[in-house]
mmCIF file of C-alpha atoms in Angstrom:
data_model
loop_
_atom_site.group_PDB
_atom_site.id
_atom_site.type_symbol
_atom_site.label_atom_id
_atom_site.label_comp_id
_atom_site.label_asym_id
_atom_site.label_seq_id
_atom_site.Cartn_x
_atom_site.Cartn_y
_atom_site.Cartn_z
ATOM 1 C CA MET L 1168 0.089 0.230 -0.001
ATOM 2 C CA ARG L 1169 1.187 3.396 -1.079
ATOM 3 C CA ILE L 1170 1.065 6.079 1.744
ATOM 4 C CA LEU L 1171 1.842 10.083 1.527
ATOM 5 C CA ILE L 1172 3.281 11.643 4.282
ATOM 6 C CA ALA L 1173 3.212 15.253 4.863
ATOM 7 C CA ASP L 1174 5.172 17.180 7.412
ATOM 8 C CA ASP L 1175 7.215 20.398 7.380
ATOM 9 C CA SER L 1176 9.605 18.263 9.942
ATOM 10 C CA LEU L 1177 12.748 16.979 7.987
ATOM 11 C CA ILE L 1178 13.154 14.804 11.240
ATOM 12 C CA MET L 1179 9.856 13.699 11.460
ATOM 13 C CA ARG L 1180 9.325 12.575 7.708
ATOM 14 C CA GLN L 1181 12.929 10.345 8.011
ATOM 15 C CA LEU L 1182 11.647 8.739 11.708
ATOM 16 C CA LEU L 1183 7.727 7.972 9.665
ATOM 17 C CA ARG L 1184 9.483 6.919 6.420
ATOM 18 C CA ARG L 1185 11.749 4.538 8.128
ATOM 19 C CA CYS L 1186 8.734 3.021 10.513
ATOM 20 C CA LEU L 1187 6.757 2.472 7.567
ATOM 21 C CA GLU L 1188 9.391 1.254 5.078
ATOM 22 C CA LYS L 1189 10.116 -1.333 7.998
ATOM 23 C CA TRP L 1190 6.411 -2.668 8.225
ATOM 24 C CA ARG L 1191 6.994 -3.025 3.795
ATOM 25 C CA TYR L 1192 4.973 0.196 2.879
ATOM 26 C CA GLU L 1193 5.755 2.390 0.155
ATOM 27 C CA VAL L 1194 6.181 6.208 1.360
ATOM 28 C CA VAL L 1195 6.272 8.997 -0.806
ATOM 29 C CA ALA L 1196 7.082 12.404 1.721
ATOM 30 C CA ALA L 1197 6.242 15.685 1.413
ATOM 31 C CA GLU L 1198 7.540 18.917 3.335
ATOM 32 C CA ASP L 1199 4.189 20.975 3.341
ATOM 33 C CA GLY L 1200 0.659 20.413 2.286
ATOM 34 C CA ALA L 1201 0.704 22.486 -1.190
ATOM 35 C CA GLN L 1202 3.369 19.470 -2.348
ATOM 36 C CA ALA L 1203 1.404 16.850 -0.875
ATOM 37 C CA TRP L 1204 -1.459 18.029 -2.667
ATOM 38 C CA GLU L 1205 0.282 17.806 -5.584
ATOM 39 C CA LEU L 1206 1.619 14.570 -5.397
ATOM 40 C CA PHE L 1207 -1.639 13.400 -4.198
ATOM 41 C CA ARG L 1208 -3.449 14.539 -7.316
ATOM 42 C CA HIS L 1209 -1.260 12.734 -9.728
ATOM 43 C CA GLY L 1210 -0.809 9.724 -7.535
ATOM 44 C CA ASP L 1211 -3.060 6.613 -6.341
ATOM 45 C CA PHE L 1212 -2.616 7.104 -2.163
ATOM 46 C CA PRO L 1213 -5.446 5.099 -0.232
ATOM 47 C CA LEU L 1214 -3.905 6.364 2.793
ATOM 48 C CA VAL L 1215 -2.374 10.043 3.910
ATOM 49 C CA LEU L 1216 -0.489 11.123 6.905
ATOM 50 C CA THR L 1217 -0.316 14.818 7.460
ATOM 51 C CA ASP L 1218 0.596 17.197 10.037
ATOM 52 C CA TRP L 1219 -1.739 19.951 10.976
ATOM 53 C CA LEU L 1220 0.411 22.753 11.521
ATOM 54 C CA MET L 1221 2.388 23.411 8.259
ATOM 55 C CA PRO L 1222 3.363 26.454 6.637
ATOM 56 C CA GLY L 1223 1.290 27.688 3.779
ATOM 57 C CA MET L 1224 -1.305 25.249 3.239
ATOM 58 C CA ASP L 1225 -1.655 23.168 6.448
ATOM 59 C CA GLY L 1226 -3.025 19.971 7.461
ATOM 60 C CA LEU L 1227 -6.498 20.837 7.812
ATOM 61 C CA GLU L 1228 -6.855 22.274 3.927
ATOM 62 C CA LEU L 1229 -5.049 19.433 2.470
ATOM 63 C CA ILE L 1230 -7.678 16.936 4.270
ATOM 64 C CA ARG L 1231 -10.251 19.249 3.028
ATOM 65 C CA ARG L 1232 -8.959 19.139 -0.342
ATOM 66 C CA ILE L 1233 -8.816 15.582 -0.780
ATOM 67 C CA ARG L 1234 -12.138 15.164 0.522
ATOM 68 C CA SER L 1235 -13.553 17.660 -2.334
ATOM 69 C CA ARG L 1236 -11.678 15.162 -4.815
ATOM 70 C CA ASP L 1237 -13.532 12.323 -6.356
ATOM 71 C CA VAL L 1238 -11.290 9.371 -6.366
ATOM 72 C CA PRO L 1239 -12.249 6.121 -7.425
ATOM 73 C CA GLY L 1240 -11.883 4.622 -3.126
ATOM 74 C CA TYR L 1241 -11.721 5.793 0.058
ATOM 75 C CA VAL L 1242 -8.955 7.617 1.416
ATOM 76 C CA TYR L 1243 -7.970 7.203 5.094
ATOM 77 C CA ILE L 1244 -5.968 10.027 6.617
ATOM 78 C CA ILE L 1245 -4.678 10.430 9.745
ATOM 79 C CA LEU L 1246 -3.611 13.799 11.495
ATOM 80 C CA LEU L 1247 -0.530 13.960 13.449
ATOM 81 C CA THR L 1248 -0.590 16.518 16.240
ATOM 82 C CA ALA L 1249 0.047 17.851 19.444
ATOM 83 C CA LYS L 1250 -2.981 19.573 19.919
ATOM 84 C CA SER L 1251 -5.379 17.420 22.634
ATOM 85 C CA GLU L 1252 -8.039 19.991 23.265
ATOM 86 C CA LYS L 1253 -11.523 18.654 22.574
ATOM 87 C CA GLU L 1254 -12.487 21.513 20.340
ATOM 88 C CA ASP L 1255 -9.677 21.270 18.096
ATOM 89 C CA LEU L 1256 -10.123 17.515 17.493
ATOM 90 C CA VAL L 1257 -13.739 18.116 16.635
ATOM 91 C CA VAL L 1258 -12.429 20.642 13.986
ATOM 92 C CA ALA L 1259 -10.351 18.430 12.827
ATOM 93 C CA MET L 1260 -12.854 15.767 12.235
ATOM 94 C CA ASP L 1261 -15.034 18.143 10.772
ATOM 95 C CA ALA L 1262 -12.716 18.697 8.399
ATOM 96 C CA GLY L 1263 -12.279 15.211 6.982
ATOM 97 C CA ALA L 1264 -9.661 13.163 9.219
ATOM 98 C CA ASP L 1265 -10.561 9.598 10.318
ATOM 99 C CA ASP L 1266 -8.000 9.033 13.436
ATOM 100 C CA PHE L 1267 -5.243 11.273 14.749
ATOM 101 C CA LEU L 1268 -1.608 10.438 16.152
ATOM 102 C CA ALA L 1269 0.040 12.258 19.030
ATOM 103 C CA LYS L 1270 3.068 14.156 18.682
ATOM 104 C CA PRO L 1271 5.670 12.951 19.617
ATOM 105 C CA PHE L 1272 4.239 9.491 18.202
ATOM 106 C CA ASP L 1273 4.931 6.186 19.627
ATOM 107 C CA GLN L 1274 5.816 3.196 17.355
ATOM 108 C CA ASP L 1275 3.948 0.632 18.127
ATOM 109 C CA GLU L 1276 0.755 3.369 18.333
ATOM 110 C CA LEU L 1277 1.338 4.541 15.072
ATOM 111 C CA ARG L 1278 1.461 0.290 13.394
ATOM 112 C CA VAL L 1279 -1.942 0.087 15.128
ATOM 113 C CA ARG L 1280 -3.513 3.169 13.721
ATOM 114 C CA ILE L 1281 -2.126 1.925 10.038
ATOM 115 C CA ARG L 1282 -3.342 -0.998 10.391
ATOM 116 C CA GLU L 1283 -6.804 0.090 11.321
ATOM 117 C CA GLY L 1284 -6.559 2.511 8.607
ATOM 118 C CA GLU L 1285 -5.934 -0.151 6.403
ATOM 119 C CA ARG L 1286 -8.356 -2.279 7.652
ATOM 120 C CA ILE L 1287 -11.056 0.176 6.804
ATOM 121 C CA ILE L 1288 -9.437 0.489 3.257
ATOM 122 C CA HIS L 1289 -10.113 -3.474 2.710
ATOM 123 C CA LEU L 1290 -13.466 -3.108 3.809
ATOM 124 C CA GLU L 1291 -14.199 -0.231 2.061
ATOM 125 C CA ARG L 1292 -13.267 -1.751 -1.270
ATOM 126 C CA THR L 1293 -14.815 -5.353 -0.931
ATOM 127 C CA LEU L 1294 -18.421 -3.422 -0.592
ATOM 128 C CA ALA L 1295 -17.754 -1.297 -3.188
ATOM 129 C CA GLY L 1296 -17.174 -4.624 -4.810
ATOM 130 C CA GLN L 1297 -20.237 -6.295 -3.676
ATOM 131 C CA ASN L 1298 -21.851 -3.064 -4.372
ATOM 132 C CA ARG L 1299 -21.040 -2.739 -8.138
ATOM 133 C CA GLN L 1300 -21.662 -6.704 -8.585
ATOM 134 C CA LEU L 1301 -25.080 -6.297 -6.971
ATOM 135 C CA ARG L 1302 -25.873 -3.364 -9.226
ATOM 136 C CA GLU L 1303 -24.546 -5.359 -12.227
ATOM 137 C CA THR L 1304 -26.960 -8.247 -11.073
ATOM 138 C CA GLN L 1305 -29.909 -6.150 -10.675
ATOM 139 C CA ALA L 1306 -29.124 -4.613 -13.963
ATOM 140 C CA ALA L 1307 -29.109 -8.150 -15.206
ATOM 141 C CA LEU L 1308 -32.299 -9.254 -13.620
ATOM 142 C CA VAL L 1309 -34.026 -6.091 -14.856
ATOM 143 C CA GLN L 1310 -32.917 -6.955 -18.606
ATOM 144 C CA SER L 1311 -33.384 -10.224 -18.619
ATOM 145 C CA GLU L 1312 -37.444 -10.096 -17.275
ATOM 146 C CA LYS L 1313 -37.638 -7.230 -20.121
ATOM 147 C CA LEU L 1314 -36.592 -9.124 -22.774
ATOM 148 C CA ALA L 1315 -38.744 -12.219 -21.837
ATOM 149 C CA GLY L 1316 -41.726 -10.117 -21.505
ATOM 150 C CA ILE L 1317 -40.578 -8.673 -24.817
ATOM 151 C CA GLY L 1318 -40.429 -11.810 -25.965
ATOM 152 C CA GLN L 1319 -43.997 -13.526 -25.092
ATOM 153 C CA LEU L 1320 -45.147 -9.983 -26.961
ATOM 154 C CA ALA L 1321 -42.713 -10.849 -29.847
ATOM 155 C CA ALA L 1322 -44.721 -14.671 -29.987
ATOM 156 C CA GLY L 1323 -47.987 -13.077 -30.312
ATOM 157 C CA MET L 1324 -46.996 -10.167 -32.915
ATOM 158 C CA ALA L 1325 -44.920 -12.977 -34.950
ATOM 159 C CA HIS L 1326 -48.045 -15.230 -35.110
ATOM 160 C CA GLU L 1327 -50.750 -12.861 -35.654
ATOM 161 C CA ILE L 1328 -47.884 -11.366 -38.797
ATOM 162 C CA ASN L 1329 -47.603 -14.625 -40.036
ATOM 163 C CA ASN L 1330 -50.584 -15.813 -41.253
ATOM 164 C CA PRO L 1331 -51.533 -12.621 -43.461
ATOM 165 C CA LEU L 1332 -48.303 -12.185 -44.599
ATOM 166 C CA ALA L 1333 -48.611 -15.593 -46.450
ATOM 167 C CA TYR L 1334 -51.500 -14.397 -47.679
ATOM 168 C CA VAL L 1335 -50.201 -11.536 -49.109
ATOM 169 C CA ALA L 1336 -46.793 -13.161 -50.298
ATOM 170 C CA ASN L 1337 -48.860 -15.649 -52.492
ATOM 171 C CA ASN L 1338 -51.580 -13.662 -53.393
ATOM 172 C CA LEU L 1339 -48.664 -11.315 -54.867
ATOM 173 C CA ALA L 1340 -47.196 -14.184 -56.362
ATOM 174 C CA VAL L 1341 -50.386 -15.030 -58.365
ATOM 175 C CA LEU L 1342 -51.368 -11.587 -59.430
ATOM 176 C CA LYS L 1343 -47.961 -10.849 -60.975
ATOM 177 C CA GLN L 1344 -48.227 -13.757 -63.050
ATOM 178 C CA ALA L 1345 -51.747 -12.973 -64.185
ATOM 179 C CA VAL L 1346 -51.093 -9.657 -64.559
ATOM 180 C CA ARG L 1347 -48.342 -10.546 -66.863
ATOM 181 C CA SER L 1348 -50.132 -13.393 -68.847
ATOM 182 C CA ALA L 1349 -52.239 -9.945 -69.342
ATOM 183 C CA LEU L 1350 -50.046 -7.674 -70.835
ATOM 184 C CA ASP L 1351 -49.361 -10.876 -73.158
ATOM 185 C CA VAL L 1352 -52.771 -10.906 -74.186
ATOM 186 C CA LEU L 1353 -53.160 -6.915 -74.499
ATOM 187 C CA GLU L 1354 -49.802 -6.926 -76.561
ATOM 188 C CA VAL L 1355 -51.983 -9.173 -78.995
ATOM 189 C CA TYR L 1356 -54.790 -6.912 -79.209
ATOM 190 C CA ARG L 1357 -53.304 -3.840 -80.053
ATOM 191 C CA ARG L 1358 -51.276 -5.399 -82.815
ATOM 192 C CA ALA L 1359 -54.758 -5.724 -84.340
ATOM 193 C CA ARG L 1360 -54.998 -2.159 -83.992
ATOM 194 C CA GLU L 1361 -55.405 -1.285 -87.221
ATOM 195 C CA SER L 1362 -58.241 -3.684 -88.080
ATOM 196 C CA LEU L 1363 -59.982 -2.863 -85.533
ATOM 197 C CA VAL L 1364 -60.033 1.173 -86.946
ATOM 198 C CA ARG L 1365 -61.128 -0.236 -90.381
ATOM 199 C CA SER L 1366 -63.848 -2.177 -89.022
ATOM 200 C CA GLU L 1367 -64.513 -0.545 -85.606
ATOM 201 C CA PRO L 1368 -63.683 3.131 -85.708
ATOM 202 C CA GLU L 1369 -65.502 4.154 -82.431
ATOM 203 C CA LEU L 1370 -64.542 0.994 -80.603
ATOM 204 C CA ALA L 1371 -61.017 1.723 -82.044
ATOM 205 C CA ALA L 1372 -61.047 5.719 -80.787
ATOM 206 C CA LEU L 1373 -62.057 4.363 -77.308
ATOM 207 C CA ALA L 1374 -59.394 1.832 -76.603
ATOM 208 C CA ALA L 1375 -56.860 4.806 -77.527
ATOM 209 C CA ARG L 1376 -58.408 6.803 -75.565
ATOM 210 C CA LEU L 1377 -58.239 4.677 -72.499
ATOM 211 C CA GLU L 1378 -54.808 3.530 -73.035
ATOM 212 C CA GLU L 1379 -53.805 7.103 -73.078
ATOM 213 C CA GLU L 1380 -55.565 8.025 -70.267
ATOM 214 C CA CYS L 1381 -53.689 4.953 -68.030
ATOM 215 C CA ASP L 1382 -50.791 5.251 -69.625
ATOM 216 C CA LEU L 1383 -49.815 1.980 -70.859
ATOM 217 C CA PRO L 1384 -46.404 2.708 -71.789
ATOM 218 C CA TRP L 1385 -45.472 3.383 -68.140
ATOM 219 C CA ILE L 1386 -47.405 0.533 -67.047
ATOM 220 C CA ARG L 1387 -45.581 -2.226 -69.140
ATOM 221 C CA GLU L 1388 -42.249 -0.117 -68.236
ATOM 222 C CA ASN L 1389 -42.580 0.345 -64.561
ATOM 223 C CA LEU L 1390 -44.771 -2.734 -63.407
ATOM 224 C CA PRO L 1391 -42.461 -4.867 -63.315
ATOM 225 C CA ARG L 1392 -40.014 -3.144 -60.955
ATOM 226 C CA LEU L 1393 -43.528 -2.417 -58.450
ATOM 227 C CA PHE L 1394 -43.782 -6.126 -58.074
ATOM 228 C CA GLN L 1395 -39.992 -6.453 -57.392
ATOM 229 C CA SER L 1396 -40.041 -3.708 -54.839
ATOM 230 C CA SER L 1397 -43.191 -4.993 -53.098
ATOM 231 C CA GLN L 1398 -41.932 -8.974 -52.825
ATOM 232 C CA GLU L 1399 -38.740 -7.478 -51.589
ATOM 233 C CA GLY L 1400 -40.784 -5.690 -48.812
ATOM 234 C CA LEU L 1401 -42.371 -8.698 -48.166
ATOM 235 C CA ALA L 1402 -38.890 -10.326 -47.541
ATOM 236 C CA ARG L 1403 -38.205 -7.558 -45.572
ATOM 237 C CA MET L 1404 -41.034 -8.099 -43.027
ATOM 238 C CA ARG L 1405 -40.854 -12.207 -43.291
ATOM 239 C CA ASP L 1406 -37.066 -11.469 -42.141
ATOM 240 C CA ILE L 1407 -38.481 -9.415 -38.858
ATOM 241 C CA VAL L 1408 -41.017 -12.142 -38.360
ATOM 242 C CA ASN L 1409 -37.978 -14.735 -38.110
ATOM 243 C CA ASN L 1410 -35.931 -12.628 -36.044
ATOM 244 C CA LEU L 1411 -39.246 -11.999 -33.865
ATOM 245 C CA ARG L 1412 -39.521 -16.027 -33.663
ATOM 246 C CA GLN L 1413 -36.301 -16.795 -32.937
ATOM 247 C CA PHE L 1414 -36.200 -13.933 -30.285
ATOM 248 C CA ALA L 1415 -39.641 -15.537 -28.830
ATOM 249 C CA ARG L 1416 -37.706 -19.055 -29.119
ATOM 250 C CA LEU L 1417 -40.612 -20.331 -31.614
ATOM 251 C CA ASP L 1418 -38.643 -23.009 -33.364
ATOM 252 C CA GLU L 1419 -36.258 -25.425 -30.878
ATOM 253 C CA ALA L 1420 -34.114 -27.912 -32.541
ATOM 254 C CA GLU L 1421 -32.278 -30.615 -31.020
ATOM 255 C CA LEU L 1422 -28.600 -29.757 -29.912
ATOM 256 C CA ASP L 1423 -25.676 -30.623 -31.643
ATOM 257 C CA ASP L 1424 -22.345 -30.744 -30.351
ATOM 258 C CA VAL L 1425 -20.567 -27.847 -32.575
ATOM 259 C CA ASP L 1426 -17.163 -27.199 -33.374
ATOM 260 C CA LEU L 1427 -17.040 -23.386 -32.574
ATOM 261 C CA ASN L 1428 -13.618 -22.865 -34.566
ATOM 262 C CA ALA L 1429 -15.205 -24.535 -37.267
ATOM 263 C CA ALA L 1430 -18.806 -22.490 -37.428
ATOM 264 C CA LEU L 1431 -16.672 -19.558 -37.189
ATOM 265 C CA ARG L 1432 -14.878 -20.198 -40.106
ATOM 266 C CA SER L 1433 -17.788 -20.215 -42.518
ATOM 267 C CA THR L 1434 -19.299 -17.370 -41.110
ATOM 268 C CA VAL L 1435 -16.398 -15.795 -42.551
ATOM 269 C CA GLU L 1436 -16.416 -17.350 -45.606
ATOM 270 C CA VAL L 1437 -20.149 -16.308 -45.816
ATOM 271 C CA LEU L 1438 -18.813 -12.809 -45.143
ATOM 272 C CA ARG L 1439 -15.914 -12.796 -47.290
ATOM 273 C CA ARG L 1440 -17.714 -10.351 -49.795
ATOM 274 C CA GLU L 1441 -18.492 -7.842 -47.119
ATOM 275 C CA LEU L 1442 -15.343 -8.195 -45.528
ATOM 276 C CA ASP L 1443 -13.462 -7.792 -49.185
ATOM 277 C CA GLU L 1444 -15.761 -4.599 -50.248
ATOM 278 C CA LYS L 1445 -14.053 -2.619 -47.354
ATOM 279 C CA GLN L 1446 -10.902 -3.898 -47.188
ATOM 280 C CA ILE L 1447 -11.239 -5.609 -43.824
ATOM 281 C CA ALA L 1448 -7.858 -7.271 -42.468
ATOM 282 C CA LEU L 1449 -9.371 -10.489 -40.696
ATOM 283 C CA GLU L 1450 -7.332 -11.627 -37.891
ATOM 284 C CA THR L 1451 -8.352 -14.496 -36.614
ATOM 285 C CA SER L 1452 -6.312 -16.504 -32.926
ATOM 286 C CA PHE L 1453 -8.526 -19.947 -32.401
ATOM 287 C CA GLY L 1454 -7.558 -21.622 -29.302
ATOM 288 C CA GLU L 1455 -8.034 -25.493 -28.935
ATOM 289 C CA ILE L 1456 -11.874 -25.826 -27.237
ATOM 290 C CA ALA L 1457 -13.556 -28.700 -26.868
ATOM 291 C CA ARG L 1458 -17.096 -28.999 -28.725
ATOM 292 C CA VAL L 1459 -20.100 -26.905 -27.397
ATOM 293 C CA ALA L 1460 -23.707 -28.466 -26.861
ATOM 294 C CA CYS L 1461 -25.552 -26.004 -28.366
ATOM 295 C CA HIS L 1462 -28.593 -25.191 -31.181
ATOM 296 C CA SER L 1463 -26.276 -24.376 -34.077
ATOM 297 C CA ALA L 1464 -28.202 -23.087 -36.409
ATOM 298 C CA LYS L 1465 -28.944 -20.532 -33.789
ATOM 299 C CA ILE L 1466 -25.703 -20.178 -32.917
ATOM 300 C CA ASN L 1467 -24.764 -19.384 -35.909
ATOM 301 C CA GLN L 1468 -26.575 -16.542 -36.381
ATOM 302 C CA VAL L 1469 -24.997 -14.991 -33.098
ATOM 303 C CA MET L 1470 -21.640 -14.793 -34.310
ATOM 304 C CA HIS L 1471 -22.838 -13.996 -38.312
ATOM 305 C CA HIS L 1472 -24.262 -11.179 -36.518
ATOM 306 C CA LEU L 1473 -21.543 -9.847 -34.073
ATOM 307 C CA LEU L 1474 -19.392 -10.351 -37.137
ATOM 308 C CA LEU L 1475 -21.442 -8.198 -39.606
ATOM 309 C CA ASN L 1476 -22.071 -5.797 -36.760
ATOM 310 C CA ALA L 1477 -18.050 -5.663 -36.677
ATOM 311 C CA ILE L 1478 -17.427 -5.487 -40.208
ATOM 312 C CA GLN L 1479 -20.487 -2.573 -40.412
ATOM 313 C CA ALA L 1480 -18.515 -0.104 -37.661
ATOM 314 C CA SER L 1481 -14.880 -0.694 -38.782
ATOM 315 C CA ARG L 1482 -13.452 1.619 -41.236
ATOM 316 C CA THR L 1483 -12.241 0.634 -44.844
ATOM 317 C CA GLY L 1484 -9.188 -0.581 -44.528
ATOM 318 C CA GLY L 1485 -9.671 -1.325 -40.941
ATOM 319 C CA THR L 1486 -8.933 -4.616 -38.665
ATOM 320 C CA ILE L 1487 -11.431 -7.168 -36.621
ATOM 321 C CA GLU L 1488 -10.115 -9.738 -34.811
ATOM 322 C CA LEU L 1489 -11.853 -12.874 -33.839
ATOM 323 C CA ARG L 1490 -10.544 -15.268 -30.843
ATOM 324 C CA THR L 1491 -11.328 -17.812 -29.301
ATOM 325 C CA ALA L 1492 -11.088 -19.896 -26.410
ATOM 326 C CA GLY L 1493 -11.747 -22.204 -23.497
ATOM 327 C CA GLY L 1494 -11.801 -22.618 -19.872
ATOM 328 C CA GLY L 1495 -13.602 -23.095 -16.573
ATOM 329 C CA GLY L 1496 -16.271 -25.482 -18.403
ATOM 330 C CA GLN L 1497 -17.278 -22.781 -20.846
ATOM 331 C CA ALA L 1498 -16.194 -21.513 -24.496
ATOM 332 C CA VAL L 1499 -15.316 -17.925 -25.272
ATOM 333 C CA VAL L 1500 -15.618 -16.260 -28.781
ATOM 334 C CA GLU L 1501 -14.311 -12.468 -29.051
ATOM 335 C CA VAL L 1502 -15.343 -9.978 -31.808
ATOM 336 C CA GLU L 1503 -13.263 -7.040 -31.537
ATOM 337 C CA ASP L 1504 -13.357 -4.151 -33.805
ATOM 338 C CA HIS L 1505 -11.350 -1.003 -34.606
ATOM 339 C CA GLY L 1506 -14.238 1.458 -35.371
ATOM 340 C CA CYS L 1507 -16.603 4.076 -34.468
ATOM 341 C CA GLY L 1508 -17.543 2.892 -30.970
ATOM 342 C CA ILE L 1509 -20.254 3.036 -28.924
ATOM 343 C CA ASP L 1510 -21.802 6.029 -27.088
ATOM 344 C CA PRO L 1511 -22.092 5.310 -23.507
ATOM 345 C CA ALA L 1512 -25.274 6.565 -23.250
ATOM 346 C CA HIS L 1513 -26.387 4.051 -26.023
ATOM 347 C CA LEU L 1514 -24.788 1.324 -24.304
ATOM 348 C CA PRO L 1515 -27.643 0.089 -21.322
ATOM 349 C CA ARG L 1516 -29.956 -0.043 -24.657
ATOM 350 C CA ILE L 1517 -27.710 -2.028 -27.339
ATOM 351 C CA PHE L 1518 -29.583 -5.199 -26.583
ATOM 352 C CA GLU L 1519 -33.342 -3.940 -26.123
ATOM 353 C CA PRO L 1520 -35.216 -5.449 -29.903
ATOM 354 C CA PHE L 1521 -35.838 -2.197 -32.344
ATOM 355 C CA PHE L 1522 -33.271 -0.480 -30.590
ATOM 356 C CA THR L 1523 -30.638 0.773 -33.090
ATOM 357 C CA THR L 1524 -28.585 3.750 -34.146
ATOM 358 C CA ARG L 1525 -29.041 3.485 -37.746
ATOM 359 C CA PRO L 1526 -30.784 5.703 -39.840
ATOM 360 C CA VAL L 1527 -34.264 3.977 -40.734
ATOM 361 C CA GLY L 1528 -34.765 1.601 -42.743
ATOM 362 C CA VAL L 1529 -31.439 0.430 -42.788
ATOM 363 C CA GLY L 1530 -31.552 -1.831 -39.723
ATOM 364 C CA LYS L 1531 -34.050 -3.261 -37.445
ATOM 365 C CA GLY L 1532 -32.636 -3.285 -34.319
ATOM 366 C CA LEU L 1533 -33.385 -6.970 -33.747
ATOM 367 C CA GLY L 1534 -30.075 -8.623 -34.426
ATOM 368 C CA LEU L 1535 -28.535 -7.748 -30.615
ATOM 369 C CA ALA L 1536 -31.531 -8.751 -29.051
ATOM 370 C CA VAL L 1537 -31.780 -12.040 -30.670
ATOM 371 C CA SER L 1538 -28.423 -12.964 -29.781
ATOM 372 C CA TYR L 1539 -28.690 -12.169 -26.258
ATOM 373 C CA GLY L 1540 -31.923 -14.345 -26.230
ATOM 374 C CA ILE L 1541 -30.237 -16.930 -27.967
ATOM 375 C CA VAL L 1542 -26.582 -16.973 -25.756
ATOM 376 C CA ARG L 1543 -29.170 -16.630 -22.555
ATOM 377 C CA ASP L 1544 -31.335 -19.753 -23.559
ATOM 378 C CA HIS L 1545 -27.828 -21.596 -23.957
ATOM 379 C CA GLY L 1546 -27.002 -20.758 -20.372
ATOM 380 C CA GLY L 1547 -24.062 -17.878 -21.414
ATOM 381 C CA ALA L 1548 -23.620 -14.093 -21.808
ATOM 382 C CA ILE L 1549 -22.535 -11.704 -24.037
ATOM 383 C CA GLU L 1550 -20.549 -8.927 -22.641
ATOM 384 C CA VAL L 1551 -19.555 -5.631 -24.906
ATOM 385 C CA GLU L 1552 -16.622 -3.190 -23.793
ATOM 386 C CA SER L 1553 -16.835 0.041 -26.089
ATOM 387 C CA ARG L 1554 -14.549 2.989 -26.481
ATOM 388 C CA PRO L 1555 -16.602 6.038 -28.955
ATOM 389 C CA GLY L 1556 -13.408 6.303 -31.457
ATOM 390 C CA GLN L 1557 -12.174 3.276 -30.180
ATOM 391 C CA GLY L 1558 -13.703 0.606 -31.066
ATOM 392 C CA SER L 1559 -15.773 -2.225 -29.196
ATOM 393 C CA THR L 1560 -15.565 -5.873 -28.027
ATOM 394 C CA PHE L 1561 -18.533 -8.133 -27.895
ATOM 395 C CA ARG L 1562 -17.830 -11.341 -25.584
ATOM 396 C CA VAL L 1563 -19.798 -14.190 -26.020
ATOM 397 C CA ARG L 1564 -19.437 -17.241 -23.030
ATOM 398 C CA LEU L 1565 -21.018 -20.237 -23.872
ATOM 399 C CA PRO L 1566 -21.100 -23.307 -21.389
ATOM 400 C CA PHE L 1567 -20.153 -26.574 -23.099
ATOM 401 C CA ARG L 1568 -22.847 -28.127 -21.734
ATOM 402 C CA PRO L 1569 -25.946 -26.263 -21.309
ATOM 403 C CA PRO L 1570 -28.348 -26.439 -18.084
ATOM 404 C CA SER L 1571 -30.821 -27.931 -19.455
ATOM 405 C CA ALA L 1572 -28.799 -30.694 -21.427
ATOM 406 C CA GLN L 1573 -26.764 -31.763 -18.403
ATOM 407 C CA ASP L 1574 -30.099 -31.817 -16.249
ATOM 408 C CA THR L 1575 -31.307 -34.242 -19.313
ATOM 409 C CA GLN L 1576 -28.110 -36.705 -19.006
ATOM 410 C CA ARG L 1577 -28.683 -36.773 -15.188
#
């Protein structure tokens, strides 16, 4: 542990340093409050030992400045003083001192008070760690329950949308074929226009007027494109429904023993065109890992989405790193890009369905939500680390045997 000493007496600083270094503490000494404050601002000192009366900035002012500074952990402060009046001690405690040591100090007393400060610091760090873990657990629970509720909604939406969507798609295919045949018939009639003019001039004039009013040439030219765009829109809707079904876990399959490294190589080849278009260098580091019992199609979907996300986030000519490792009963897959990164304000929401930062129509906002649900259903977890402007790392942890598979084997 590092201890900062502030005392204007050279002899006192030397005595304190000798004792503390003998007890294996790392010591940094300052000859007044101003120097101690500069050292504290640029260093990490969980424990400070300061004299009260010093020229310039005294010990109380040093304590107040330390207490006003936002530091990661608690700083335990012991005040060295010859003062013993109750009023003085109250003033010092009010300034933020934790303990006192009378001057001249006794070595045994110094050691006891330092150990007490060390114990308080350790307890504070333990409590802070437990609080952080509790907040993370609470956030994960809220996220899990939120996604479970949305999953039920997604299941209903997928069912309600899928049936009419199938009707529209089938009817559009029939209509496309029928219109094409009708246009072919119409073209035959148009070839007989001159005969119609000679035999039925009034009927020919009516047909010409109607053709002009409906702009038949425009219809013949643009109708195929209109049907094509309509079918593409339906295909996009089908994709959304399928993603909703995945998110709601409507299509369960048997577990397979999957070689994740081989699955990732296949995913890379599927996305080879996207990688080449942006001239992205892919660096792989595949460890030796056991096969993972999982729904292979769903896990492939997760890997495909994470790698595609990394490609889309990367700059042209950038680099993506793909790593695997195994240990502790689980496989770990990491996808790291060096692209734009994720805004910290968006991180808590990136696994929410339909949340996307891309322009309207570019992204559906379901990829990460679906991936989160798939990995969760396998007893695993997805973690993300990101810094704006520097890139993101998505980490997938999958147990070699999901809980359900282990229960079945028992």
